[in-house]
Structures are given as structure tokens and as C-alpha cells.
Amino acid sequence: MSKNEQDYDKASKTMRIFRSFAKPKTLVPPDELKQWIDALQSGKGPDGQAIKHVHYVFEDEQSADYNHQALSFAGVATEVGTKSRHSPFKPADGEPSFSTREDFGID
């Protein structure tokens, strides 16, 4: 079973999604992530609020680590903690880097 709560900060236009999974190696469902990617691209959340940033906050480091690369690729921040106290996730192997040119072998 998983929990999913949201908190919107109007001043910074940031939506935080608080996620808890029964199994740490569980990915955020693709349709859910797509909703937030669309919100970032359009600048509007599902309820019409202005969106500049989306942060997923996981209760445990394992879930954050398992989801971090996919979220980073989508432009979504990863955090660890609770609704009242959370901080950016710092992966042991550093932040993933993406280069369209390099990834497709273009000089």
C-alpha cells in the first residue's frame, strides 16, 4: 500500500508530493509522473494553480534513491523526510547528468 499527499506553496509555486511505498523499490506510477511533467510544461497544476517546481518527498532514502534518476530526467526534484521536515535527496553516486547530444552520439 502507498500513501500520496500533496502540499502547495503559493509563494514559490511549488507542489510537493509526499510519497510512501510499502516496498522501497517501487517507482512513481508513469501516469502520475506524466501529470506533473505536463504541469511543469504548462505552468499549471491539475487544480489550475501556477506551478514552477514539483518535488517528490519520500519517507525513506531507498525509495528516493530508486526514483531519483527518473524524476531528475523529468525535471522533478527528489527529497527525503516528512511533511513537516524534509530535505533534498543527495545520491551517493552524485546527480545524474543528461546530454542529448552525448546520449545520441552526436559530436
mmCIF file of N, CA and C in Angstrom:
data_model
loop_
_atom_site.group_PDB
_atom_site.id
_atom_site.type_symbol
_atom_site.label_atom_id
_atom_site.label_comp_id
_atom_site.label_asym_id
_atom_site.label_seq_id
_atom_site.Cartn_x
_atom_site.Cartn_y
_atom_site.Cartn_z
ATOM 1 N N MET A 1 0.846 -1.180 0.000
ATOM 2 C CA MET A 1 0.000 0.000 0.000
ATOM 3 C C MET A 1 0.889 1.240 0.000
ATOM 4 N N SER A 2 0.410 2.281 -0.641
ATOM 5 C CA SER A 2 1.185 3.514 -0.673
ATOM 6 C C SER A 2 0.313 4.695 -0.262
ATOM 7 N N LYS A 3 0.992 5.721 0.244
ATOM 8 C CA LYS A 3 0.312 6.963 0.614
ATOM 9 C C LYS A 3 0.771 8.040 -0.353
ATOM 10 N N ASN A 4 -0.130 8.984 -0.616
ATOM 11 C CA ASN A 4 0.186 10.074 -1.515
ATOM 12 C C ASN A 4 -0.555 11.313 -1.020
ATOM 13 N N GLU A 5 0.190 12.283 -0.498
ATOM 14 C CA GLU A 5 -0.389 13.556 -0.055
ATOM 15 C C GLU A 5 0.304 14.672 -0.813
ATOM 16 N N GLN A 6 -0.360 15.828 -0.907
ATOM 17 C CA GLN A 6 0.219 16.965 -1.619
ATOM 18 C C GLN A 6 0.154 18.219 -0.763
ATOM 19 N N ASP A 7 1.102 19.106 -1.018
ATOM 20 C CA ASP A 7 1.136 20.395 -0.338
ATOM 21 C C ASP A 7 1.634 21.432 -1.347
ATOM 22 N N TYR A 8 0.884 22.511 -1.510
ATOM 23 C CA TYR A 8 1.238 23.546 -2.483
ATOM 24 C C TYR A 8 1.710 24.803 -1.760
ATOM 25 N N ASP A 9 2.878 25.307 -2.173
ATOM 26 C CA ASP A 9 3.407 26.559 -1.637
ATOM 27 C C ASP A 9 3.189 27.638 -2.692
ATOM 28 N N LYS A 10 2.234 28.507 -2.426
ATOM 29 C CA LYS A 10 1.843 29.536 -3.386
ATOM 30 C C LYS A 10 2.978 30.522 -3.666
ATOM 31 N N ALA A 11 3.743 30.880 -2.648
ATOM 32 C CA ALA A 11 4.817 31.872 -2.802
ATOM 33 C C ALA A 11 5.878 31.399 -3.800
ATOM 34 N N SER A 12 6.291 30.135 -3.700
ATOM 35 C CA SER A 12 7.336 29.621 -4.598
ATOM 36 C C SER A 12 6.758 28.849 -5.786
ATOM 37 N N LYS A 13 5.432 28.711 -5.816
ATOM 38 C CA LYS A 13 4.743 27.959 -6.877
ATOM 39 C C LYS A 13 5.283 26.529 -6.963
ATOM 40 N N THR A 14 5.442 25.924 -5.773
ATOM 41 C CA THR A 14 6.000 24.576 -5.678
ATOM 42 C C THR A 14 4.952 23.607 -5.151
ATOM 43 N N MET A 15 4.797 22.494 -5.876
ATOM 44 C CA MET A 15 3.935 21.415 -5.412
ATOM 45 C C MET A 15 4.833 20.322 -4.852
ATOM 46 N N ARG A 16 4.581 19.927 -3.622
ATOM 47 C CA ARG A 16 5.301 18.808 -3.016
ATOM 48 C C ARG A 16 4.334 17.634 -2.911
ATOM 49 N N ILE A 17 4.807 16.498 -3.387
ATOM 50 C CA ILE A 17 4.031 15.268 -3.304
ATOM 51 C C ILE A 17 4.748 14.368 -2.314
ATOM 52 N N PHE A 18 4.064 14.012 -1.245
ATOM 53 C CA PHE A 18 4.640 13.172 -0.195
ATOM 54 C C PHE A 18 4.236 11.731 -0.483
ATOM 55 N N ARG A 19 5.258 10.879 -0.738
ATOM 56 C CA ARG A 19 5.007 9.505 -1.153
ATOM 57 C C ARG A 19 5.607 8.521 -0.174
ATOM 58 N N SER A 20 4.846 7.490 0.107
ATOM 59 C CA SER A 20 5.309 6.391 0.946
ATOM 60 C C SER A 20 4.877 5.101 0.269
ATOM 61 N N PHE A 21 5.835 4.206 0.029
ATOM 62 C CA PHE A 21 5.538 2.922 -0.588
ATOM 63 C C PHE A 21 5.771 1.797 0.410
ATOM 64 N N ALA A 22 4.978 0.734 0.307
ATOM 65 C CA ALA A 22 5.170 -0.439 1.166
ATOM 66 C C ALA A 22 6.497 -1.114 0.850
ATOM 67 N N LYS A 23 6.888 -1.105 -0.434
ATOM 68 C CA LYS A 23 8.163 -1.682 -0.863
ATOM 69 C C LYS A 23 9.031 -0.541 -1.393
ATOM 70 N N PRO A 24 10.241 -0.377 -0.862
ATOM 71 C CA PRO A 24 11.099 0.733 -1.278
ATOM 72 C C PRO A 24 11.415 0.764 -2.776
ATOM 73 N N LYS A 25 11.507 -0.394 -3.407
ATOM 74 C CA LYS A 25 11.817 -0.433 -4.840
ATOM 75 C C LYS A 25 10.529 -0.382 -5.663
ATOM 76 N N THR A 26 9.805 0.710 -5.478
ATOM 77 C CA THR A 26 8.571 0.960 -6.219
ATOM 78 C C THR A 26 8.710 2.306 -6.903
ATOM 79 N N LEU A 27 8.438 2.325 -8.193
ATOM 80 C CA LEU A 27 8.520 3.582 -8.938
ATOM 81 C C LEU A 27 7.216 4.356 -8.841
ATOM 82 N N VAL A 28 7.326 5.669 -8.923
ATOM 83 C CA VAL A 28 6.136 6.515 -9.045
ATOM 84 C C VAL A 28 5.428 6.064 -10.320
ATOM 85 N N PRO A 29 4.124 5.836 -10.265
ATOM 86 C CA PRO A 29 3.411 5.378 -11.461
ATOM 87 C C PRO A 29 3.589 6.354 -12.638
ATOM 88 N N PRO A 30 3.814 5.820 -13.842
ATOM 89 C CA PRO A 30 4.063 6.674 -15.007
ATOM 90 C C PRO A 30 2.974 7.706 -15.280
ATOM 91 N N ASP A 31 1.704 7.323 -15.124
ATOM 92 C CA ASP A 31 0.630 8.282 -15.388
ATOM 93 C C ASP A 31 0.634 9.422 -14.369
ATOM 94 N N GLU A 32 1.007 9.110 -13.135
ATOM 95 C CA GLU A 32 1.112 10.149 -12.101
ATOM 96 C C GLU A 32 2.263 11.104 -12.418
ATOM 97 N N LEU A 33 3.415 10.552 -12.777
ATOM 98 C CA LEU A 33 4.563 11.389 -13.123
ATOM 99 C C LEU A 33 4.265 12.248 -14.344
ATOM 100 N N LYS A 34 3.590 11.685 -15.335
ATOM 101 C CA LYS A 34 3.243 12.441 -16.546
ATOM 102 C C LYS A 34 2.371 13.645 -16.204
ATOM 103 N N GLN A 35 1.472 13.480 -15.259
ATOM 104 C CA GLN A 35 0.617 14.592 -14.827
ATOM 105 C C GLN A 35 1.473 15.767 -14.350
ATOM 106 N N TRP A 36 2.546 15.483 -13.605
ATOM 107 C CA TRP A 36 3.397 16.553 -13.069
ATOM 108 C C TRP A 36 4.351 17.106 -14.125
ATOM 109 N N ILE A 37 4.774 16.258 -15.064
ATOM 110 C CA ILE A 37 5.586 16.754 -16.183
ATOM 111 C C ILE A 37 4.746 17.728 -17.005
ATOM 112 N N ASP A 38 3.503 17.359 -17.284
ATOM 113 C CA ASP A 38 2.596 18.239 -18.025
ATOM 114 C C ASP A 38 2.366 19.548 -17.277
ATOM 115 N N ALA A 39 2.235 19.464 -15.958
ATOM 116 C CA ALA A 39 2.030 20.668 -15.143
ATOM 117 C C ALA A 39 3.243 21.596 -15.227
ATOM 118 N N LEU A 40 4.446 21.022 -15.191
ATOM 119 C CA LEU A 40 5.655 21.838 -15.315
ATOM 120 C C LEU A 40 5.734 22.505 -16.682
ATOM 121 N N GLN A 41 5.374 21.766 -17.720
ATOM 122 C CA GLN A 41 5.441 22.317 -19.078
ATOM 123 C C GLN A 41 4.402 23.403 -19.307
ATOM 124 N N SER A 42 3.208 23.209 -18.773
ATOM 125 C CA SER A 42 2.137 24.186 -18.983
ATOM 126 C C SER A 42 2.170 25.318 -17.964
ATOM 127 N N GLY A 43 2.827 25.072 -16.819
ATOM 128 C CA GLY A 43 2.867 26.069 -15.755
ATOM 129 C C GLY A 43 1.610 26.088 -14.904
ATOM 130 N N LYS A 44 0.746 25.075 -15.101
ATOM 131 C CA LYS A 44 -0.495 24.991 -14.318
ATOM 132 C C LYS A 44 -0.682 23.582 -13.773
ATOM 133 N N GLY A 45 -1.041 23.529 -12.490
ATOM 134 C CA GLY A 45 -1.310 22.249 -11.845
ATOM 135 C C GLY A 45 -2.691 21.745 -12.193
ATOM 136 N N PRO A 46 -3.016 20.532 -11.745
ATOM 137 C CA PRO A 46 -4.319 19.940 -12.057
ATOM 138 C C PRO A 46 -5.508 20.760 -11.548
ATOM 139 N N ASP A 47 -5.284 21.533 -10.500
ATOM 140 C CA ASP A 47 -6.359 22.371 -9.955
ATOM 141 C C ASP A 47 -6.276 23.809 -10.453
ATOM 142 N N GLY A 48 -5.405 24.061 -11.450
ATOM 143 C CA GLY A 48 -5.296 25.394 -12.033
ATOM 144 C C GLY A 48 -4.281 26.305 -11.366
ATOM 145 N N GLN A 49 -3.633 25.847 -10.296
ATOM 146 C CA GLN A 49 -2.654 26.683 -9.606
ATOM 147 C C GLN A 49 -1.381 26.796 -10.452
ATOM 148 N N ALA A 50 -0.687 27.938 -10.316
ATOM 149 C CA ALA A 50 0.569 28.142 -11.042
ATOM 150 C C ALA A 50 1.634 27.194 -10.487
ATOM 151 N N ILE A 51 2.368 26.522 -11.384
ATOM 152 C CA ILE A 51 3.395 25.564 -10.981
ATOM 153 C C ILE A 51 4.720 25.929 -11.644
ATOM 154 N N LYS A 52 5.765 26.073 -10.821
ATOM 155 C CA LYS A 52 7.127 26.261 -11.331
ATOM 156 C C LYS A 52 8.022 25.092 -10.957
ATOM 157 N N HIS A 53 7.707 24.451 -9.822
ATOM 158 C CA HIS A 53 8.541 23.369 -9.304
ATOM 159 C C HIS A 53 7.654 22.245 -8.775
ATOM 160 N N VAL A 54 8.133 21.013 -8.978
ATOM 161 C CA VAL A 54 7.482 19.840 -8.401
ATOM 162 C C VAL A 54 8.558 19.062 -7.650
ATOM 163 N N HIS A 55 8.256 18.716 -6.405
ATOM 164 C CA HIS A 55 9.186 17.961 -5.558
ATOM 165 C C HIS A 55 8.465 16.728 -5.031
ATOM 166 N N TYR A 56 9.075 15.568 -5.213
ATOM 167 C CA TYR A 56 8.576 14.351 -4.572
ATOM 168 C C TYR A 56 9.350 14.162 -3.277
ATOM 169 N N VAL A 57 8.634 13.956 -2.195
ATOM 170 C CA VAL A 57 9.245 13.736 -0.886
ATOM 171 C C VAL A 57 8.931 12.301 -0.465
ATOM 172 N N PHE A 58 9.989 11.505 -0.296
ATOM 173 C CA PHE A 58 9.840 10.107 0.099
ATOM 174 C C PHE A 58 10.210 9.949 1.568
ATOM 175 N N GLU A 59 9.514 9.039 2.248
ATOM 176 C CA GLU A 59 9.782 8.801 3.671
ATOM 177 C C GLU A 59 11.136 8.156 3.905
ATOM 178 N N ASP A 60 11.619 7.386 2.936
ATOM 179 C CA ASP A 60 12.875 6.663 3.152
ATOM 180 C C ASP A 60 13.842 6.894 1.997
ATOM 181 N N GLU A 61 15.124 6.779 2.315
ATOM 182 C CA GLU A 61 16.197 7.002 1.335
ATOM 183 C C GLU A 61 16.149 5.990 0.198
ATOM 184 N N GLN A 62 15.769 4.750 0.474
ATOM 185 C CA GLN A 62 15.736 3.724 -0.572
ATOM 186 C C GLN A 62 14.737 4.084 -1.659
ATOM 187 N N SER A 63 13.558 4.520 -1.279
ATOM 188 C CA SER A 63 12.556 4.913 -2.273
ATOM 189 C C SER A 63 13.027 6.133 -3.059
ATOM 190 N N ALA A 64 13.634 7.088 -2.359
ATOM 191 C CA ALA A 64 14.155 8.279 -3.026
ATOM 192 C C ALA A 64 15.238 7.899 -4.029
ATOM 193 N N ASP A 65 16.146 7.025 -3.624
ATOM 194 C CA ASP A 65 17.233 6.601 -4.498
ATOM 195 C C ASP A 65 16.696 5.861 -5.718
ATOM 196 N N TYR A 66 15.712 5.004 -5.515
ATOM 197 C CA TYR A 66 15.149 4.203 -6.603
ATOM 198 C C TYR A 66 14.434 5.082 -7.638
ATOM 199 N N ASN A 67 13.839 6.177 -7.203
ATOM 200 C CA ASN A 67 13.074 7.056 -8.094
ATOM 201 C C ASN A 67 13.864 8.257 -8.609
ATOM 202 N N HIS A 68 14.978 8.566 -7.990
ATOM 203 C CA HIS A 68 15.690 9.815 -8.242
ATOM 204 C C HIS A 68 16.053 10.062 -9.702
ATOM 205 N N GLN A 69 16.622 9.086 -10.381
ATOM 206 C CA GLN A 69 17.075 9.314 -11.755
ATOM 207 C C GLN A 69 15.910 9.630 -12.686
ATOM 208 N N ALA A 70 14.839 8.867 -12.607
ATOM 209 C CA ALA A 70 13.677 9.116 -13.467
ATOM 210 C C ALA A 70 13.061 10.486 -13.168
ATOM 211 N N LEU A 71 12.963 10.836 -11.900
ATOM 212 C CA LEU A 71 12.393 12.135 -11.538
ATOM 213 C C LEU A 71 13.291 13.266 -12.017
ATOM 214 N N SER A 72 14.587 13.101 -11.851
ATOM 215 C CA SER A 72 15.534 14.118 -12.288
ATOM 216 C C SER A 72 15.433 14.343 -13.790
ATOM 217 N N PHE A 73 15.346 13.269 -14.548
ATOM 218 C CA PHE A 73 15.212 13.353 -16.004
ATOM 219 C C PHE A 73 13.949 14.134 -16.380
ATOM 220 N N ALA A 74 12.900 14.000 -15.576
ATOM 221 C CA ALA A 74 11.630 14.685 -15.835
ATOM 222 C C ALA A 74 11.612 16.123 -15.311
ATOM 223 N N GLY A 75 12.700 16.545 -14.640
ATOM 224 C CA GLY A 75 12.740 17.906 -14.102
ATOM 225 C C GLY A 75 12.053 18.049 -12.763
ATOM 226 N N VAL A 76 11.888 16.930 -12.074
ATOM 227 C CA VAL A 76 11.212 16.896 -10.781
ATOM 228 C C VAL A 76 12.257 16.642 -9.696
ATOM 229 N N ALA A 77 12.225 17.431 -8.630
ATOM 230 C CA ALA A 77 13.185 17.288 -7.530
ATOM 231 C C ALA A 77 12.803 16.117 -6.633
ATOM 232 N N THR A 78 13.817 15.532 -6.000
ATOM 233 C CA THR A 78 13.613 14.423 -5.069
ATOM 234 C C THR A 78 14.062 14.865 -3.680
ATOM 235 N N GLU A 79 13.206 14.622 -2.694
ATOM 236 C CA GLU A 79 13.518 14.959 -1.312
ATOM 237 C C GLU A 79 13.232 13.762 -0.422
ATOM 238 N N VAL A 80 13.749 13.814 0.803
ATOM 239 C CA VAL A 80 13.530 12.754 1.791
ATOM 240 C C VAL A 80 13.051 13.408 3.076
ATOM 241 N N GLY A 81 12.082 12.762 3.734
ATOM 242 C CA GLY A 81 11.624 13.269 5.021
ATOM 243 C C GLY A 81 10.132 13.123 5.191
ATOM 244 N N THR A 82 9.593 14.026 5.982
ATOM 245 C CA THR A 82 8.167 14.025 6.289
ATOM 246 C C THR A 82 7.572 15.355 5.846
ATOM 247 N N LYS A 83 6.278 15.473 6.011
ATOM 248 C CA LYS A 83 5.607 16.708 5.610
ATOM 249 C C LYS A 83 6.135 17.909 6.396
ATOM 250 N N SER A 84 6.486 17.701 7.644
ATOM 251 C CA SER A 84 6.957 18.817 8.471
ATOM 252 C C SER A 84 8.461 19.047 8.391
ATOM 253 N N ARG A 85 9.200 18.030 7.930
ATOM 254 C CA ARG A 85 10.659 18.181 7.876
ATOM 255 C C ARG A 85 11.218 17.333 6.730
ATOM 256 N N HIS A 86 11.720 18.001 5.700
ATOM 257 C CA HIS A 86 12.262 17.295 4.544
ATOM 258 C C HIS A 86 13.445 18.075 3.986
ATOM 259 N N SER A 87 14.289 17.357 3.242
ATOM 260 C CA SER A 87 15.476 17.984 2.661
ATOM 261 C C SER A 87 15.793 17.312 1.327
ATOM 262 N N PRO A 88 16.571 17.993 0.473
ATOM 263 C CA PRO A 88 16.911 17.406 -0.830
ATOM 264 C C PRO A 88 17.641 16.070 -0.676
ATOM 265 N N PHE A 89 17.309 15.134 -1.546
ATOM 266 C CA PHE A 89 17.979 13.842 -1.569
ATOM 267 C C PHE A 89 19.349 14.019 -2.221
ATOM 268 N N LYS A 90 20.366 13.450 -1.589
ATOM 269 C CA LYS A 90 21.726 13.514 -2.112
ATOM 270 C C LYS A 90 22.185 12.093 -2.429
ATOM 271 N N PRO A 91 22.142 11.705 -3.712
ATOM 272 C CA PRO A 91 22.522 10.343 -4.063
ATOM 273 C C PRO A 91 24.011 10.082 -3.849
ATOM 274 N N ALA A 92 24.343 8.870 -3.458
ATOM 275 C CA ALA A 92 25.735 8.501 -3.184
ATOM 276 C C ALA A 92 26.614 8.642 -4.423
ATOM 277 N N ASP A 93 26.056 8.393 -5.600
ATOM 278 C CA ASP A 93 26.842 8.467 -6.834
ATOM 279 C C ASP A 93 26.711 9.813 -7.549
ATOM 280 N N GLY A 94 26.202 10.811 -6.861
ATOM 281 C CA GLY A 94 26.074 12.153 -7.431
ATOM 282 C C GLY A 94 24.819 12.324 -8.279
ATOM 283 N N GLU A 95 24.618 13.537 -8.712
ATOM 284 C CA GLU A 95 23.445 13.857 -9.527
ATOM 285 C C GLU A 95 23.600 13.266 -10.925
ATOM 286 N N PRO A 96 22.513 12.724 -11.483
ATOM 287 C CA PRO A 96 22.611 12.221 -12.854
ATOM 288 C C PRO A 96 22.784 13.389 -13.821
ATOM 289 N N SER A 97 23.504 13.130 -14.897
ATOM 290 C CA SER A 97 23.653 14.174 -15.910
ATOM 291 C C SER A 97 23.087 13.654 -17.215
ATOM 292 N N PHE A 98 22.514 14.564 -17.962
ATOM 293 C CA PHE A 98 21.891 14.199 -19.226
ATOM 294 C C PHE A 98 22.386 15.152 -20.294
ATOM 295 N N SER A 99 22.809 14.587 -21.405
ATOM 296 C CA SER A 99 23.242 15.376 -22.542
ATOM 297 C C SER A 99 22.648 14.733 -23.783
ATOM 298 N N THR A 100 21.677 15.373 -24.358
ATOM 299 C CA THR A 100 21.036 14.819 -25.541
ATOM 300 C C THR A 100 22.062 14.526 -26.621
ATOM 301 N N ARG A 101 22.979 15.430 -26.825
ATOM 302 C CA ARG A 101 23.989 15.235 -27.866
ATOM 303 C C ARG A 101 24.850 14.013 -27.560
ATOM 304 N N GLU A 102 25.367 13.929 -26.345
ATOM 305 C CA GLU A 102 26.223 12.793 -25.983
ATOM 306 C C GLU A 102 25.433 11.485 -25.932
ATOM 307 N N ASP A 103 24.222 11.547 -25.383
ATOM 308 C CA ASP A 103 23.419 10.337 -25.260
ATOM 309 C C ASP A 103 23.088 9.722 -26.615
ATOM 310 N N PHE A 104 23.042 10.544 -27.668
ATOM 311 C CA PHE A 104 22.727 10.041 -29.006
ATOM 312 C C PHE A 104 23.954 9.995 -29.915
ATOM 313 N N GLY A 105 25.149 10.159 -29.339
ATOM 314 C CA GLY A 105 26.374 10.027 -30.100
ATOM 315 C C GLY A 105 26.629 11.141 -31.098
ATOM 316 N N ILE A 106 26.134 12.334 -30.803
ATOM 317 C CA ILE A 106 26.338 13.470 -31.696
ATOM 318 C C ILE A 106 27.533 14.264 -31.185
ATOM 319 N N ASP A 107 28.493 14.523 -32.070
ATOM 320 C CA ASP A 107 29.688 15.292 -31.674
ATOM 321 C C ASP A 107 29.402 16.767 -31.614
#
